[in-house]
Short mmCIF file of C-alpha atoms and ligand atoms in Angstrom, two decimals:
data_model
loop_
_atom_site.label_atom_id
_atom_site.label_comp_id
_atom_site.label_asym_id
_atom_site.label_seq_id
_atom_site.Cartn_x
_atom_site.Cartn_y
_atom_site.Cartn_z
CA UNK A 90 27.46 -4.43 60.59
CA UNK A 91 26.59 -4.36 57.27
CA UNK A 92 26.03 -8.26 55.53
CA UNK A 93 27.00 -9.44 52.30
CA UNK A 94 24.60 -11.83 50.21
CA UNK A 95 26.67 -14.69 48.97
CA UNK A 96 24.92 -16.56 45.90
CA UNK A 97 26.51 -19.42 44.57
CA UNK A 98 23.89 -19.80 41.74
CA UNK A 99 25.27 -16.36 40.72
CA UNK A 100 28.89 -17.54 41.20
CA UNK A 101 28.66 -20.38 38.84
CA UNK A 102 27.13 -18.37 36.11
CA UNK A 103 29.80 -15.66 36.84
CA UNK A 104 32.36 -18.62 36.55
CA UNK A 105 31.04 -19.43 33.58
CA UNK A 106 30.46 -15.99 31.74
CA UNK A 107 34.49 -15.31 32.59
CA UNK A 108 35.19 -18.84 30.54
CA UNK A 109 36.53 -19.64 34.33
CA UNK A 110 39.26 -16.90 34.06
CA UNK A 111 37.81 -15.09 37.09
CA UNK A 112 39.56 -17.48 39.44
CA UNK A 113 42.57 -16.54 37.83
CA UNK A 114 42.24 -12.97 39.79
CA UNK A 115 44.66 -12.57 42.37
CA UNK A 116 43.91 -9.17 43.43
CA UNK A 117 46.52 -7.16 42.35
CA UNK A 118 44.46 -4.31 41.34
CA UNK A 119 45.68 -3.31 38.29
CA UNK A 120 42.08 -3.49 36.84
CA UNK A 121 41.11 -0.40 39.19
CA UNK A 122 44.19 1.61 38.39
CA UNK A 123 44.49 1.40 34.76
CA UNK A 124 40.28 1.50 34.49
CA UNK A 125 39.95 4.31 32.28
CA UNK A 126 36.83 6.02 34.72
CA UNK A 127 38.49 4.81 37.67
CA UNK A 128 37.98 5.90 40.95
CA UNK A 129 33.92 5.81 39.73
CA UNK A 130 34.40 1.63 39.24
CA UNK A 131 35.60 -0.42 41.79
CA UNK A 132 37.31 -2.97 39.69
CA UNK A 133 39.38 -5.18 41.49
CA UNK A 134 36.10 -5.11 44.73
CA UNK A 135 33.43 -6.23 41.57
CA UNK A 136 36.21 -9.25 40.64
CA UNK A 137 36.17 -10.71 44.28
CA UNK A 138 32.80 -10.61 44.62
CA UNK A 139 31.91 -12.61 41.43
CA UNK A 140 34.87 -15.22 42.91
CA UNK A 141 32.55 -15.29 45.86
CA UNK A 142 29.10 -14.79 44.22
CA UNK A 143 28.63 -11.47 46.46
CA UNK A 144 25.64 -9.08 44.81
CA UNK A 145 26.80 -6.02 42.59
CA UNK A 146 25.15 -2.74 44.27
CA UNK A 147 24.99 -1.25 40.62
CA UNK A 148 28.60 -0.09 40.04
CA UNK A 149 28.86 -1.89 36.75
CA UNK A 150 26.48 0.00 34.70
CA UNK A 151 29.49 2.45 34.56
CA UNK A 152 31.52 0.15 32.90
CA UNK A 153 32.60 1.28 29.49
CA UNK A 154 33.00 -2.18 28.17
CA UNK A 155 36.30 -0.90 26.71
CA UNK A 156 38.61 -3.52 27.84
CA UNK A 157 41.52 -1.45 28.68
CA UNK A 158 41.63 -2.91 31.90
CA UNK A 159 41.86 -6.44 30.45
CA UNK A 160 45.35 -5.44 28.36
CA UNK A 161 47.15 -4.56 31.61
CA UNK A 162 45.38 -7.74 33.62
CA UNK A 163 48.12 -10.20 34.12
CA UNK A 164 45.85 -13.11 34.89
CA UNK A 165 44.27 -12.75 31.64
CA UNK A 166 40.54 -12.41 33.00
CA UNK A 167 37.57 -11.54 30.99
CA UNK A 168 36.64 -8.85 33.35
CA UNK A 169 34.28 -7.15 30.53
CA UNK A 170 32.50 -10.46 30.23
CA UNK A 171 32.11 -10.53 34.03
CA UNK A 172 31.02 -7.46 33.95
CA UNK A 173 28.15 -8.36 31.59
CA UNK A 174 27.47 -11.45 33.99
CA UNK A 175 26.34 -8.74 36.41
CA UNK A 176 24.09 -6.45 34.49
CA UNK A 177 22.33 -10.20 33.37
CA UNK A 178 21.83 -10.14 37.38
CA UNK A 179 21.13 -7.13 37.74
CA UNK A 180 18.54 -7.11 34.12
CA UNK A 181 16.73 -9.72 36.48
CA UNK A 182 16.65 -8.02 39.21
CA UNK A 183 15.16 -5.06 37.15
CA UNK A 184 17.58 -2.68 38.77
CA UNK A 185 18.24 -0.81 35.23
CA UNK A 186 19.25 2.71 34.77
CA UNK A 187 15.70 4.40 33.06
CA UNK A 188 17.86 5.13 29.81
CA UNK A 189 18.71 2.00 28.92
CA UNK A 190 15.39 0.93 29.48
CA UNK A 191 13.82 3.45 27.56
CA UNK A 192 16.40 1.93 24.65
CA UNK A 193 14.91 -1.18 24.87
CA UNK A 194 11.71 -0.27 24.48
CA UNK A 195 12.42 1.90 21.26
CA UNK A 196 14.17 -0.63 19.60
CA UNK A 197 11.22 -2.63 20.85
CA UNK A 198 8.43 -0.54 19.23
CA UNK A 199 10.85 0.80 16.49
CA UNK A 200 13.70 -1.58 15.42
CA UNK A 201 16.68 1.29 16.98
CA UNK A 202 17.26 2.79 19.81
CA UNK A 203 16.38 6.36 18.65
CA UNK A 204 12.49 5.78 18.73
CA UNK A 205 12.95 6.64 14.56
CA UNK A 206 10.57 5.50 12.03
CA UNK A 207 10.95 2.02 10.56
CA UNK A 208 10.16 3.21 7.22
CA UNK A 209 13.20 5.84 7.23
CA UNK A 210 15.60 3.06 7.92
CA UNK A 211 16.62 3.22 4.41
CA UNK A 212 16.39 6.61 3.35
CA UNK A 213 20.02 7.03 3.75
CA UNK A 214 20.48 5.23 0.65
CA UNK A 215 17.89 6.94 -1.56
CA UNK A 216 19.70 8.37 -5.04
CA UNK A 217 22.32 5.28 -4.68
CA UNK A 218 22.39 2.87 -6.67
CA UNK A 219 21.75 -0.56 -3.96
CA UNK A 220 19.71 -3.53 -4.84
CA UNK A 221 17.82 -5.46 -2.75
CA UNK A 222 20.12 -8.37 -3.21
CA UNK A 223 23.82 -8.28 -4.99
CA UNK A 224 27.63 -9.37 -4.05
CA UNK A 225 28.31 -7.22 -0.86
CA UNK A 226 25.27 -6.57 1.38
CA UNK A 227 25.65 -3.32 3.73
CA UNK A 228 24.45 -4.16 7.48
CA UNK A 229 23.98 -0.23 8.47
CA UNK A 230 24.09 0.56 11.78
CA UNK A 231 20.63 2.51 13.33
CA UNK A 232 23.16 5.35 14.01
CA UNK A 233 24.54 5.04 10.02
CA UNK A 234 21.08 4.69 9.09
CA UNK A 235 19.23 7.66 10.98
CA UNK A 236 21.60 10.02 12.21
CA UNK A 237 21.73 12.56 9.61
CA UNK A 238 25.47 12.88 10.09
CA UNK A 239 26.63 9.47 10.37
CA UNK A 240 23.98 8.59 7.29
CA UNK A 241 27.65 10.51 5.00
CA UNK A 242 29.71 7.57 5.83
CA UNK A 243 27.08 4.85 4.86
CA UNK A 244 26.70 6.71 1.58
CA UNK A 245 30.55 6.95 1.20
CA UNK A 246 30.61 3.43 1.59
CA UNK A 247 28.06 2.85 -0.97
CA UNK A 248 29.86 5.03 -3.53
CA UNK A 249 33.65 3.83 -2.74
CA UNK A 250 32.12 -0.05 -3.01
CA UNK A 251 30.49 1.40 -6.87
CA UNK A 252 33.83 2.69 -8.18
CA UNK A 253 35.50 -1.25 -7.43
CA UNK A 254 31.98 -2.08 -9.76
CA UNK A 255 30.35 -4.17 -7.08
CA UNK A 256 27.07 -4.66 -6.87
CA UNK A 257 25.81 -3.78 -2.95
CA UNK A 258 22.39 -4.57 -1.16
CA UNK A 259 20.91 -3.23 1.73
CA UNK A 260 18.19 -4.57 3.71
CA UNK A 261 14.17 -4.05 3.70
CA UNK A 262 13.46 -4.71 7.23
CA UNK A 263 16.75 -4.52 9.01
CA UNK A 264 16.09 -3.93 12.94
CA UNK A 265 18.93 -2.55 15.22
CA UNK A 266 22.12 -5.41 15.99
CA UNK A 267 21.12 -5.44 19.64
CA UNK A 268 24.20 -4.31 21.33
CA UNK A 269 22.21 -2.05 23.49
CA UNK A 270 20.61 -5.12 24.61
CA UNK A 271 23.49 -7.55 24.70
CA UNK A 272 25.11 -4.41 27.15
CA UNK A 273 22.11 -4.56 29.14
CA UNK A 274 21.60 -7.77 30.30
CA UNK A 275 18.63 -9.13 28.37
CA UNK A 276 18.97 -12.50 26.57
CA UNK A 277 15.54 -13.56 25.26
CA UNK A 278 14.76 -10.42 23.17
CA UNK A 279 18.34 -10.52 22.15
CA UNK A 280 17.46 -14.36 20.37
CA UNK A 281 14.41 -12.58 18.63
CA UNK A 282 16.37 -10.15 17.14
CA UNK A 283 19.37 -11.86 16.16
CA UNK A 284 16.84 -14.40 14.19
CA UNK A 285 15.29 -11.68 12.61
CA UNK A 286 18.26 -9.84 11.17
CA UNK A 287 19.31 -13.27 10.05
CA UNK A 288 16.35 -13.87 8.28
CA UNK A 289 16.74 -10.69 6.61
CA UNK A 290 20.29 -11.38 5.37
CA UNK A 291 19.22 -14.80 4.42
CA UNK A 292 16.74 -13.39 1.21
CA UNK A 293 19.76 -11.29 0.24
CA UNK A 294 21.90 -13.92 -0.80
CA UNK A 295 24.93 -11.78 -0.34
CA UNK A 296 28.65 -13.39 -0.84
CA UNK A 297 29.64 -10.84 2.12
CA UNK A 298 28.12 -9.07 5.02
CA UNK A 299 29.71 -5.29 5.76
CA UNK A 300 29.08 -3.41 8.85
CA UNK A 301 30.01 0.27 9.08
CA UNK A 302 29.73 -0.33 13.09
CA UNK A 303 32.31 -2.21 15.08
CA UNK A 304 29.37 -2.93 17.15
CA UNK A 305 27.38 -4.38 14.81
CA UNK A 306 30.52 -6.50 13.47
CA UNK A 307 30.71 -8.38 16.72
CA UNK A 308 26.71 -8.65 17.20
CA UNK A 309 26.75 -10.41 13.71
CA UNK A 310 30.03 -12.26 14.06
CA UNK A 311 30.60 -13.19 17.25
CA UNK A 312 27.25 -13.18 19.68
CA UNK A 313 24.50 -14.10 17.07
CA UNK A 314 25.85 -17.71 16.45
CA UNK A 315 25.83 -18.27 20.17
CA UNK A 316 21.96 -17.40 20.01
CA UNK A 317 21.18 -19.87 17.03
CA UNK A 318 21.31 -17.15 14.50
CA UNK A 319 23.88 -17.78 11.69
CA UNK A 320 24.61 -15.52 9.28
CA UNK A 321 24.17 -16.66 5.47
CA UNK A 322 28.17 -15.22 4.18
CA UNK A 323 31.32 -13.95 5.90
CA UNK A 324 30.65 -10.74 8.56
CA UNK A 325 33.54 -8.26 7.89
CA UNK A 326 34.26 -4.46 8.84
CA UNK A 327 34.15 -2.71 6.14
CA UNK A 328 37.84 -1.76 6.66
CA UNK A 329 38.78 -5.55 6.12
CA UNK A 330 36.98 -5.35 2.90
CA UNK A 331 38.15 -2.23 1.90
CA UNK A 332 41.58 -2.89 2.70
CA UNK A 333 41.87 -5.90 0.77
CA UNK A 334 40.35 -4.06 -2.70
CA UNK A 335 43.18 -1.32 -2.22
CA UNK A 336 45.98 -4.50 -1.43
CA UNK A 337 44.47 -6.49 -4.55
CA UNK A 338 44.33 -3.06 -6.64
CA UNK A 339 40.86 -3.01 -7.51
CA UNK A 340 40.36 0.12 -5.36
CA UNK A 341 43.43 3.48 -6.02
CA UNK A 342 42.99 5.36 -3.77
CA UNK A 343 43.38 9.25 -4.53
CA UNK A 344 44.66 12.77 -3.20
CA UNK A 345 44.29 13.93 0.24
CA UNK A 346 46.66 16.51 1.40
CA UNK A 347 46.10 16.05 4.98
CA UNK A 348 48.08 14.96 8.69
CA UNK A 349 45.68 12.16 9.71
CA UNK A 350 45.32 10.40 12.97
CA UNK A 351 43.07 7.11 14.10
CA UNK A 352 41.28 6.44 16.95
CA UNK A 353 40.75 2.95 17.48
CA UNK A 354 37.17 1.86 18.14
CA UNK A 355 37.51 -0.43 21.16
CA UNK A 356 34.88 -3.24 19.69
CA UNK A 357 37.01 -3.11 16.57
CA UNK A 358 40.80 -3.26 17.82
CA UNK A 359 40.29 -4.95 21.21
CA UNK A 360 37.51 -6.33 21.13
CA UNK A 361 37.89 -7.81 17.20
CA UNK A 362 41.74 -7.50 16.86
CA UNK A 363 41.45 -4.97 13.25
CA UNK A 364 43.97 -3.08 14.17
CA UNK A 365 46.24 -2.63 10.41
CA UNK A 366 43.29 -2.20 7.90
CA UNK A 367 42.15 0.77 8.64
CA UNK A 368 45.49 2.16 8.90
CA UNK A 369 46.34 0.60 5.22
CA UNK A 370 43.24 2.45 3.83
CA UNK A 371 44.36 5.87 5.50
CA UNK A 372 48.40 5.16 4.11
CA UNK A 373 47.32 4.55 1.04
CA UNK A 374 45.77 7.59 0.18
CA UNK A 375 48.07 9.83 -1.05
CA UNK A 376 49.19 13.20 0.02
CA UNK A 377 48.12 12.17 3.70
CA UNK A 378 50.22 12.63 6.38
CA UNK A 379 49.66 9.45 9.17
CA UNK A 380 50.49 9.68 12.76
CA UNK A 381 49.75 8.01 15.87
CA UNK A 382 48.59 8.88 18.84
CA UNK A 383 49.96 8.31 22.28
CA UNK A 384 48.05 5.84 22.65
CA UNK A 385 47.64 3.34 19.89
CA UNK A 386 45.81 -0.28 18.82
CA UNK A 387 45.58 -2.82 22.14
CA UNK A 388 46.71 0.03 24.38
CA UNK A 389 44.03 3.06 22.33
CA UNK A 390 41.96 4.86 25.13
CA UNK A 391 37.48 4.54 24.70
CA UNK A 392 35.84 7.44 23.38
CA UNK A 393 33.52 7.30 26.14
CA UNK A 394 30.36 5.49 24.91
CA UNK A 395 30.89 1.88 25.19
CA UNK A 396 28.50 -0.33 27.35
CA UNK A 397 25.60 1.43 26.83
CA UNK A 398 27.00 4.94 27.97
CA UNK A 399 26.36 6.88 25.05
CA UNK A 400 22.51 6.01 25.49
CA UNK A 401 23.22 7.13 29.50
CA UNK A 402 25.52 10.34 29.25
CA UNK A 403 27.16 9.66 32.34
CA UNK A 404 29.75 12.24 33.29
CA UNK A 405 32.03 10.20 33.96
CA UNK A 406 32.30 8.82 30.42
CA UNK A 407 32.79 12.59 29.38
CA UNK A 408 36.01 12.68 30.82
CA UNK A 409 37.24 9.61 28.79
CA UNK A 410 35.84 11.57 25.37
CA UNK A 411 37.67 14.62 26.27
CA UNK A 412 41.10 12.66 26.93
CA UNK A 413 41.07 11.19 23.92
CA UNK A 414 40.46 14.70 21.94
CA UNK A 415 43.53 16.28 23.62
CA UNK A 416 45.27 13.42 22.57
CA UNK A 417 44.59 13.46 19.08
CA UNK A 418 45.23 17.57 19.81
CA UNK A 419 48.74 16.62 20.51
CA UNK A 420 49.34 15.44 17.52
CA UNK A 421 48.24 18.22 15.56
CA UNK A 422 46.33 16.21 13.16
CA UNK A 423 43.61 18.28 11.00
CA UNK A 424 41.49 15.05 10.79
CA UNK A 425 40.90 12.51 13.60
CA UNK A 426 39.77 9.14 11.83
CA UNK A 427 37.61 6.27 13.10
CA UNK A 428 35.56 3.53 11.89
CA UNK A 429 32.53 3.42 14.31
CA UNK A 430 29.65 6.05 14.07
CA UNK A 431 29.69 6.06 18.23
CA UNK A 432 33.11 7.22 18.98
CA UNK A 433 32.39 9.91 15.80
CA UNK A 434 29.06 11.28 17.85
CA UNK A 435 31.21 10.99 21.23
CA UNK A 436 33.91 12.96 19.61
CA UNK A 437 31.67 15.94 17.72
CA UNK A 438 29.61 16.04 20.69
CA UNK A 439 32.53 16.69 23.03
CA UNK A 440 34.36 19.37 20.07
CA UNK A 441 31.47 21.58 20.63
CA UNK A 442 32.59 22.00 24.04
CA UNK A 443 36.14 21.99 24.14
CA UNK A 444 36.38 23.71 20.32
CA UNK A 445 39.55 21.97 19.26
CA UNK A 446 40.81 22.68 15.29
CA UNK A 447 40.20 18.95 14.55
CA UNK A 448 37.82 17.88 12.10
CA UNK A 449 36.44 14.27 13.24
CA UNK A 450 35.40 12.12 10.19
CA UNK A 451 35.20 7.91 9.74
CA UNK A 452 37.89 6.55 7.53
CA UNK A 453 35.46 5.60 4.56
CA UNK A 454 34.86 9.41 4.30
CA UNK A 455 38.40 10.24 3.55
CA UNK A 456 38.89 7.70 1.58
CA UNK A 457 35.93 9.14 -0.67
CA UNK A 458 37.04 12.39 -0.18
CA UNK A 459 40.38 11.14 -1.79
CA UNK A 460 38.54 9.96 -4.74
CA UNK A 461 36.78 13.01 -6.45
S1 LIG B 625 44.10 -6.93 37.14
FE1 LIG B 625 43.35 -9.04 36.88
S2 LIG B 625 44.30 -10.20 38.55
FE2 LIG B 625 44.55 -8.04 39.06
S3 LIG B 625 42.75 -7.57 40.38
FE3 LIG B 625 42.17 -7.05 38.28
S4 LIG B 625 41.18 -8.90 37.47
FE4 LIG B 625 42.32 -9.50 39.31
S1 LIG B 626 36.20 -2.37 30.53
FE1 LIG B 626 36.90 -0.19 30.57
S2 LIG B 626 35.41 0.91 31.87
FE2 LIG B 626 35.10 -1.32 32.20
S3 LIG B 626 36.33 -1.81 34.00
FE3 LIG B 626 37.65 -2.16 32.21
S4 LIG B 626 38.76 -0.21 31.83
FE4 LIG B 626 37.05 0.20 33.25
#
């Protein structure tokens, strides 16, 4: 008969992680059903074993990190952060999946997760006109930064931020936020880094920190101060921002003759609770036509990459991209908006397959668009 390893080290620090919500779980399995790559992830069977302090076998690398699991939870536990408790475990047990590791290591040697060069990190703002310290400084994501796609919306950014006539900054020697790292476990690299982008920041003397990544946003906002590492000025989205220059009229927005939908990023809407700026920027554009999907704010499905499983292309996470294209199908949008370079790359990637007539774009670039 097979034995299970209780560890009540593990079970405290499990306890802990939750904020003690985990003994709060009752077993009612809601977690499993509503889990959006459920029946790969044993929900509900990972939950009692952290109340007990059993092992994890490796199941929760699958996890997406979304939190869709934790809306329909009625106990209210942090099943994410439990989740996380076990790849910390599991970090120190080295039992990592190769491409995560192989993330580390680049951001390691490189500063992101693509193995890029350091000196390109700011190439995606050559021809702009950025200082090297002003009002708003722009945190850009390594995806933003390198991915020739993604590098549109930090320009967009850039050039909607210039026609409010504010002065941005980027920064010399920016390394990646760490959320790879955060999602896989490792907490003393995580310190280094977070004091290094901090230091960074601090020479800018900026009045506000953007991020063009949801991801980023809660690195800065939320995880860095529990590391030591406090950033110098308020950490917003760039939709918060953004929303509040078109609210306060410094930003009018143009014409867009368009039906628009949004995908909410999970690390922005449940994760950070921004659920009504980025819809204000899209409404406010004119000409566009805005509606929803089936699936909207706290309840919005993942696009599939959260957790660390766009760097591991599971095939599980696949399925989760694809739903979420059909449903934006449905609504026979011509533009599916979002506001986190991930869930763009899950979504393109995944169009190439399934070839809707959707055109996938992040919310700064219509807004641009709007403004020729
Ligand atoms: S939904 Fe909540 S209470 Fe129910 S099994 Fe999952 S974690 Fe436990
Ligand atoms: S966070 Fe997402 S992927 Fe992870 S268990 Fe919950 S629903 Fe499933």
């Amino acid at each position: 008969m097979a034995r299970l390893r209780i560890d009540f080290d593990l079970r405290s620090k499990l306890l802990r992680a939750s904020g003690g919500t985990i003994n709060l779980c009752y077993q009612c399995g809601s977690c499993t059903a509503s889990c959006l790559i459920s029946p790969g992830l044993p929900v509900r069977t990972i939950m009692r074993k952290a109340q007990i302090g059993a092992l994890d076998d490796g199941s929760s690398w699958k996890c997406l990190s979304c939190r869709y699991c934790e809306v329909t939870c009625p106990r209210g536990v942090r099943i994410s952060d439990v989740i996380r408790g076990y790849r910390i475990m599991l970090y120190e047990n080295k039992s990592v999946p190769e491409r995560l590791v192989e993330c580390l290591w680049k951001i390691y040697d490189y500063g992101n997760p693509l193995g890029a060069p350091r000196r390109e990190r700011l190439v995606w703002a050559k021809g702009l006109e950025v200082f090297s310290s002003g009002e708003a400084a722009i945190y850009s994501c390594c995806m933003n930064a390198y991915d020739k796609r993604l590098q549109y919306a930090a320009k967009s950014l850039v050039e909607v931020l210039l026609k409010a006539g504010i002065k941005v900054s980027v920064l010399e020697g920016e390394n990646c936020c760490g959320d790879v790292v955060y999602n896989t476990g490792e907490e003393y690299y995580l310190e280094e880094l977070a004091q290094s982008n901090i230091s960074v920041l601090e020479k800018l003397k900026p009045t506000v920190i953007l991020t063009l990544s949801p991801h980023c946003y809660n690195m800065l906002k939320n995880i860095y101060p529990r590391y030591g590492a406090k950033p110098p000025a308020p950490v917003l989205h760039y939709t918060q921002y953004i929303a509040e220059l078109i609210t306060s009229g410094r930003i009018k927005p143009g014409n867009l003759n368009a039906k628009v939908t949004y995908h909410d990023p999970c690390y922005l809407g449940r994760w950070s609770n921004i659920y009504e700026e980025p819809r204000t920027i899209i409404q406010h554009i004119n000409g566009v036509k805005f509606v929803e999907m089936e699936h909207n704010r706290e309840n919005s499905l993942c696009c599939g990459g959260g957790g660390g499983a766009f760097w591991m292309e599971n095939i599980e996470s696949r399925k989760v991209t694809r739903e979420r294209l059909t449903e934006a199908k449905n609504t026979e949008a011509e533009l599916m908006s979002t506001a986190c370079p991930y869930c763009i790359r899950m979504f393109e990637d995944e169009l190439k397959i399934v070839r809707y007539s959707i055109r996938v774009v992040d919310v700064v670039e219509i807004l641009r668009e709007s403004l020729r």
